[in-house]
Coordinates of C-alpha atoms in Angstrom, one line a residue:
M58 CA 13.0 -0.4 -7.2
T59 CA 15.0 0.5 -4.1
G60 CA 16.7 3.4 -6.0
G61 CA 20.1 3.4 -7.6
G62 CA 22.8 6.0 -7.9
G63 CA 25.5 6.9 -5.4
E64 CA 28.2 7.8 -8.0
Q65 CA 28.5 11.3 -6.6
G66 CA 28.4 10.5 -2.9
F67 CA 25.7 9.5 -0.4
A68 CA 23.4 12.4 -1.3
S69 CA 23.2 11.2 -4.9
R70 CA 21.3 8.0 -4.1
V71 CA 18.1 7.8 -6.1
P72 CA 14.8 7.6 -4.0
E73 CA 12.9 4.3 -3.7
S74 CA 10.1 3.6 -6.2
R75 CA 6.4 4.0 -5.2
M76 CA 3.6 1.7 -6.2
E77 CA 1.4 4.6 -7.3
D78 CA 4.1 6.0 -9.6
I79 CA 4.7 2.6 -11.2
A80 CA 1.0 2.0 -11.8
A81 CA 0.5 5.5 -13.2
T82 CA 2.8 4.7 -16.1
G83 CA 0.8 1.5 -17.0
V84 CA 3.4 -0.9 -15.5
T85 CA 2.0 -3.9 -13.6
T86 CA 5.1 -6.2 -13.3
V87 CA 8.6 -5.2 -12.2
L88 CA 12.0 -6.8 -11.7
G89 CA 14.2 -5.4 -9.0
L90 CA 18.0 -5.5 -8.8
L91 CA 21.0 -3.8 -7.3
G92 CA 23.2 -1.6 -9.4
T93 CA 26.6 0.1 -8.9
D94 CA 26.0 0.3 -5.1
G95 CA 25.9 -3.1 -3.5
I96 CA 27.2 -1.7 -0.3
T97 CA 24.7 0.8 1.1
R98 CA 21.9 -0.8 -1.0
S99 CA 21.3 -4.3 0.2
L100 CA 19.6 -7.4 -1.0
E101 CA 17.7 -7.5 2.3
N102 CA 16.3 -4.1 1.4
L103 CA 15.5 -5.2 -2.1
Y104 CA 13.7 -8.3 -0.9
A105 CA 11.6 -6.3 1.5
K106 CA 10.7 -3.8 -1.3
V107 CA 9.7 -6.7 -3.6
E108 CA 7.4 -8.2 -1.0
A109 CA 5.9 -4.7 -0.3
L110 CA 5.1 -4.1 -3.9
N111 CA 3.5 -7.6 -4.2
E112 CA 1.4 -6.7 -1.1
E113 CA 0.3 -3.4 -2.8
G114 CA -0.8 -5.1 -6.0
I115 CA 2.2 -5.0 -8.3
S116 CA 3.8 -8.3 -9.4
A117 CA 7.4 -8.0 -8.3
Y118 CA 10.5 -10.2 -8.8
M119 CA 14.1 -9.7 -8.0
L120 CA 17.7 -10.7 -9.0
T121 CA 20.4 -11.5 -6.6
G122 CA 23.9 -10.1 -7.0
S123 CA 25.0 -6.6 -8.1
Y124 CA 27.7 -5.1 -10.4
S125 CA 30.4 -7.2 -8.8
L126 CA 31.6 -10.8 -8.8
P127 CA 31.7 -12.7 -6.6
S128 CA 28.0 -11.9 -6.1
V129 CA 26.5 -10.5 -3.0
T130 CA 23.8 -12.9 -1.8
L131 CA 21.2 -13.4 0.9
T132 CA 21.8 -17.1 1.6
G133 CA 25.5 -17.5 0.9
S134 CA 25.3 -18.5 -2.8
V135 CA 23.6 -17.5 -6.1
E136 CA 22.0 -20.9 -6.6
R137 CA 20.6 -21.0 -3.0
D138 CA 19.1 -17.5 -3.4
I139 CA 17.4 -18.5 -6.7
A140 CA 16.2 -21.9 -5.4
L141 CA 15.0 -20.8 -1.9
I142 CA 13.8 -17.2 -2.3
S143 CA 10.4 -17.3 -4.0
P144 CA 10.6 -14.0 -6.0
C145 CA 14.3 -14.4 -6.9
I146 CA 14.5 -15.5 -10.6
G147 CA 18.2 -14.9 -11.5
V148 CA 21.4 -13.0 -10.9
K149 CA 22.8 -9.6 -11.9
L150 CA 26.3 -8.7 -12.9
A151 CA 28.2 -6.1 -14.9
L152 CA 30.6 -6.2 -17.9
S153 CA 32.8 -3.8 -19.9
D154 CA 32.2 -1.0 -17.4
H155 CA 34.7 0.8 -15.3
R156 CA 32.4 0.3 -12.3
S157 CA 32.3 -3.5 -12.7
S158 CA 34.8 -5.9 -11.0
H159 CA 36.2 -6.8 -14.4
P160 CA 35.4 -10.5 -14.0
S161 CA 37.3 -13.2 -15.9
V162 CA 35.5 -15.6 -18.3
R163 CA 35.9 -18.3 -15.6
M164 CA 34.0 -16.1 -13.0
L165 CA 31.3 -15.3 -15.6
T166 CA 30.9 -19.0 -16.2
D167 CA 30.7 -19.9 -12.5
A168 CA 28.0 -17.2 -12.0
A169 CA 25.9 -18.4 -15.0
A170 CA 26.3 -22.0 -13.9
A171 CA 25.1 -21.2 -10.4
A172 CA 22.1 -19.3 -11.8
R173 CA 21.3 -22.3 -14.1
M174 CA 21.5 -24.7 -11.2
G175 CA 19.3 -22.6 -8.9
G176 CA 16.8 -22.2 -11.7
L177 CA 16.6 -25.9 -12.5
I178 CA 16.1 -26.9 -8.8
S179 CA 13.3 -24.3 -8.3
G180 CA 11.7 -24.4 -11.8
K181 CA 12.7 -20.8 -12.5
K182 CA 14.5 -19.2 -15.4
G183 CA 17.8 -18.8 -13.7
L184 CA 18.3 -15.6 -15.7
V185 CA 21.7 -13.9 -15.9
T186 CA 21.1 -10.2 -16.5
I187 CA 24.3 -8.4 -17.5
H188 CA 24.7 -4.7 -17.2
M189 CA 26.7 -3.6 -20.2
G190 CA 29.0 -0.6 -20.1
S191 CA 30.6 1.1 -23.1
G192 CA 34.0 -0.6 -22.8
E193 CA 35.7 -1.7 -26.0
A194 CA 35.4 -5.4 -25.2
G195 CA 31.6 -5.3 -25.2
I196 CA 30.1 -8.7 -24.9
S197 CA 33.2 -10.5 -26.2
P198 CA 33.6 -12.3 -22.8
L199 CA 30.1 -13.7 -23.2
F200 CA 31.0 -15.1 -26.6
E201 CA 34.1 -16.7 -25.1
M202 CA 32.0 -18.2 -22.2
L203 CA 29.6 -19.7 -24.7
E204 CA 32.4 -21.3 -26.7
Q205 CA 34.1 -22.7 -23.6
S206 CA 31.0 -24.0 -21.7
D207 CA 27.6 -25.6 -22.0
I208 CA 25.7 -22.6 -20.5
P209 CA 22.4 -22.2 -22.5
I210 CA 22.5 -19.0 -24.5
G211 CA 18.9 -18.3 -23.6
N212 CA 19.8 -17.8 -20.0
L213 CA 21.8 -14.7 -20.8
L214 CA 20.3 -11.3 -21.1
P215 CA 22.8 -8.4 -21.7
T216 CA 21.1 -5.0 -21.2
H217 CA 21.8 -1.4 -22.3
M218 CA 22.7 -3.0 -25.7
G219 CA 21.8 0.1 -27.7
R220 CA 24.3 2.4 -26.0
T221 CA 26.9 2.3 -28.8
D222 CA 26.8 1.1 -32.4
A223 CA 29.5 -1.4 -31.8
L224 CA 27.7 -2.9 -28.8
F225 CA 24.4 -3.1 -30.7
A226 CA 26.2 -4.8 -33.6
Q227 CA 27.5 -7.5 -31.2
G228 CA 24.0 -7.8 -29.8
L229 CA 22.6 -8.6 -33.2
E230 CA 25.3 -11.3 -33.6
L231 CA 24.2 -12.8 -30.3
I232 CA 20.6 -12.9 -31.6
K233 CA 21.8 -14.7 -34.7
K234 CA 23.4 -17.4 -32.5
G235 CA 20.1 -17.8 -30.7
G236 CA 20.5 -15.3 -27.9
N237 CA 18.5 -12.3 -26.6
I238 CA 19.3 -8.7 -25.9
D239 CA 17.6 -5.9 -23.9
L240 CA 17.4 -2.3 -24.9
T241 CA 17.0 0.6 -22.4
A242 CA 14.1 3.0 -22.9
G243 CA 14.7 6.7 -23.2
D244 CA 14.6 9.4 -25.9
G245 CA 13.4 6.9 -28.6
E246 CA 16.7 5.1 -28.6
A247 CA 15.2 1.7 -28.2
A248 CA 12.6 2.3 -30.9
Q249 CA 15.4 3.4 -33.3
R250 CA 17.5 0.3 -32.6
I251 CA 14.4 -1.9 -33.1
F252 CA 13.8 -0.5 -36.5
E253 CA 17.5 -1.0 -37.3
A254 CA 17.2 -4.6 -36.3
E255 CA 14.0 -5.1 -38.3
K256 CA 15.7 -3.8 -41.5
Q257 CA 18.4 -6.4 -41.0
G258 CA 15.8 -9.2 -40.7
I259 CA 16.6 -9.9 -37.1
D260 CA 14.2 -12.0 -35.0
L261 CA 12.3 -9.3 -33.0
E262 CA 11.0 -11.9 -30.6
R263 CA 14.5 -11.9 -29.1
I264 CA 14.5 -8.2 -28.1
T265 CA 13.1 -6.7 -25.0
V266 CA 12.8 -3.1 -23.8
S267 CA 13.3 -2.2 -20.1
S268 CA 13.1 1.2 -18.3
D269 CA 16.1 1.0 -15.9
G270 CA 13.5 2.9 -13.7
Y271 CA 14.9 4.4 -10.5
G272 CA 18.4 3.6 -11.5
S273 CA 20.9 6.4 -11.9
Q274 CA 22.0 7.9 -15.2
P275 CA 25.5 9.2 -14.5
R276 CA 27.7 11.2 -16.9
F277 CA 31.4 10.6 -16.9
D278 CA 34.2 12.7 -18.5
A279 CA 37.2 11.2 -20.3
G280 CA 39.0 10.7 -17.0
G281 CA 36.2 8.6 -15.5
N282 CA 35.0 11.5 -13.2
C283 CA 31.2 11.7 -12.6
I284 CA 30.2 15.1 -13.8
G285 CA 26.4 14.8 -13.4
L286 CA 23.7 12.3 -12.5
G287 CA 20.0 12.0 -13.3
W288 CA 17.4 9.3 -13.0
T289 CA 14.2 8.2 -14.5
G290 CA 11.0 6.3 -13.7
T291 CA 9.1 3.7 -15.6
G292 CA 7.2 6.2 -17.9
V293 CA 9.9 5.9 -20.5
L294 CA 8.4 2.5 -21.5
M295 CA 5.2 4.2 -22.7
E296 CA 7.3 6.8 -24.6
E297 CA 9.2 4.1 -26.5
L298 CA 5.9 2.3 -27.3
Q299 CA 4.5 5.5 -28.6
A300 CA 7.6 6.1 -30.7
L301 CA 7.4 2.7 -32.3
V302 CA 3.7 3.2 -33.3
Q303 CA 4.2 6.8 -34.5
R304 CA 6.9 5.6 -36.8
G305 CA 4.6 3.1 -38.4
M306 CA 4.8 -0.1 -36.4
P307 CA 1.3 -1.6 -35.7
L308 CA 0.5 -1.4 -32.0
E309 CA 0.1 -5.2 -31.7
N310 CA 3.6 -5.7 -33.0
A311 CA 5.1 -2.9 -30.9
L312 CA 3.6 -4.3 -27.7
I313 CA 5.6 -7.5 -27.7
F314 CA 8.9 -5.9 -26.6
F315 CA 7.3 -4.8 -23.3
T316 CA 4.9 -7.8 -22.8
R317 CA 5.3 -11.2 -24.4
N318 CA 9.0 -11.0 -25.0
A319 CA 9.7 -9.7 -21.5
A320 CA 7.5 -12.5 -20.0
N321 CA 9.5 -15.1 -22.0
R322 CA 12.8 -13.7 -20.8
L323 CA 11.8 -13.8 -17.2
G324 CA 10.4 -17.3 -17.5
L325 CA 6.8 -16.3 -16.9
P326 CA 5.1 -17.2 -20.2
A327 CA 2.3 -19.1 -18.3
S328 CA 1.1 -16.1 -16.4
K329 CA 2.4 -12.9 -18.0
G330 CA 2.7 -11.1 -21.4
Q331 CA -0.6 -12.0 -23.2
I332 CA -4.4 -11.6 -22.8
L333 CA -5.5 -15.2 -22.7
P334 CA -7.7 -17.4 -20.4
G335 CA -5.8 -18.4 -17.3
M336 CA -3.2 -15.6 -17.5
D337 CA -2.8 -12.8 -14.9
A338 CA -5.3 -10.1 -15.7
D339 CA -2.7 -7.3 -16.1
L340 CA -4.5 -4.8 -18.3
V341 CA -3.9 -1.2 -19.2
V342 CA -6.5 1.1 -20.8
L343 CA -5.0 4.0 -22.8
E344 CA -6.5 7.3 -24.0
D345 CA -6.1 8.4 -27.6
N346 CA -3.3 10.7 -26.5
W347 CA -1.4 7.7 -24.8
S348 CA -2.2 8.8 -21.3
V349 CA -3.1 5.9 -18.9
F350 CA -6.8 5.8 -18.3
G351 CA -7.0 2.6 -16.3
V352 CA -4.8 -0.1 -14.8
F353 CA -5.7 -3.6 -13.6
A354 CA -3.0 -5.7 -12.0
G355 CA -3.8 -9.3 -11.3
G356 CA -7.5 -8.5 -11.9
N357 CA -7.4 -5.7 -9.3
E358 CA -8.3 -2.2 -10.3
L359 CA -5.4 0.2 -9.4
R360 CA -6.4 3.2 -11.5
W361 CA -9.4 4.4 -13.4
D362 CA -10.3 7.6 -15.2
G363 CA -6.8 8.8 -14.5
R364 CA -7.2 8.5 -10.7
Q365 CA -5.3 6.2 -8.4
L366 CA -7.8 4.0 -6.6
K367 CA -5.4 1.9 -4.6
K368 CA -2.6 3.6 -2.7
G369 CA 0.5 2.6 -0.8
Y370 CA 0.7 2.2 2.9
F371 CA 2.0 5.8 3.6
S372 CA 0.0 7.6 0.9

């Protein structure tokens, strides 16, 4: 939400998100985190952005850490960040990517254990979100960690799991063991992977789809040189939902990857993800052509008839 990028120098940093742009795509809840750049992008900046979005009407949460281990933190430790910072629900790290710090299984275990402890103390999920690159090892280090420790498998959420066939196959094995995976929206890739999983009888409740919105989308050549960089917003989520329905999945089934499943992964099943008494009134009204007609976030009307009714501070 503070913008990613930076792989092609300072000028390539992605702009910050705006509440109006998020709401326009029908998104009412966001999770912010740092990516490749944990140096010029700070957790202090991320925390301020999270609180700003909450003030503007979007439900916003955050992860401590970045691509590297040991994790950058606000209070000096992962467990303290999660326990003491209200919107912080977990930690971010990266695996099998040339931009990661190539952590050992011991370092992974320590980070996951810290997130677990912080979550227990504060009654939060203690989520460990793992950016997955296309390295040959894939999620093998996670399997090793699970074999060598008592870390609950449900606290781990590897993302970008559809980027290669081999990585996706490992993800399905993780699900069979009781774990979860996240797929990145864009060009119908997530929808395609979901149908592949369905054909194999995989528990679809264990799959989520996220936008990676405002993160960078770099392209690297065989030598590891960045040869181009793009970025996307949160609108790709609606595109994936549309792709699922147009290919024959009932809307009520297609919605779970973006709503109920996501709320369960973030540890928010009591307030998010379903339309029930006592839940947050996060509601999206769609036109027949899938355009967003209206948005209510926490019961507050943000958009109606395609017009933004509530705007950010500088709009």
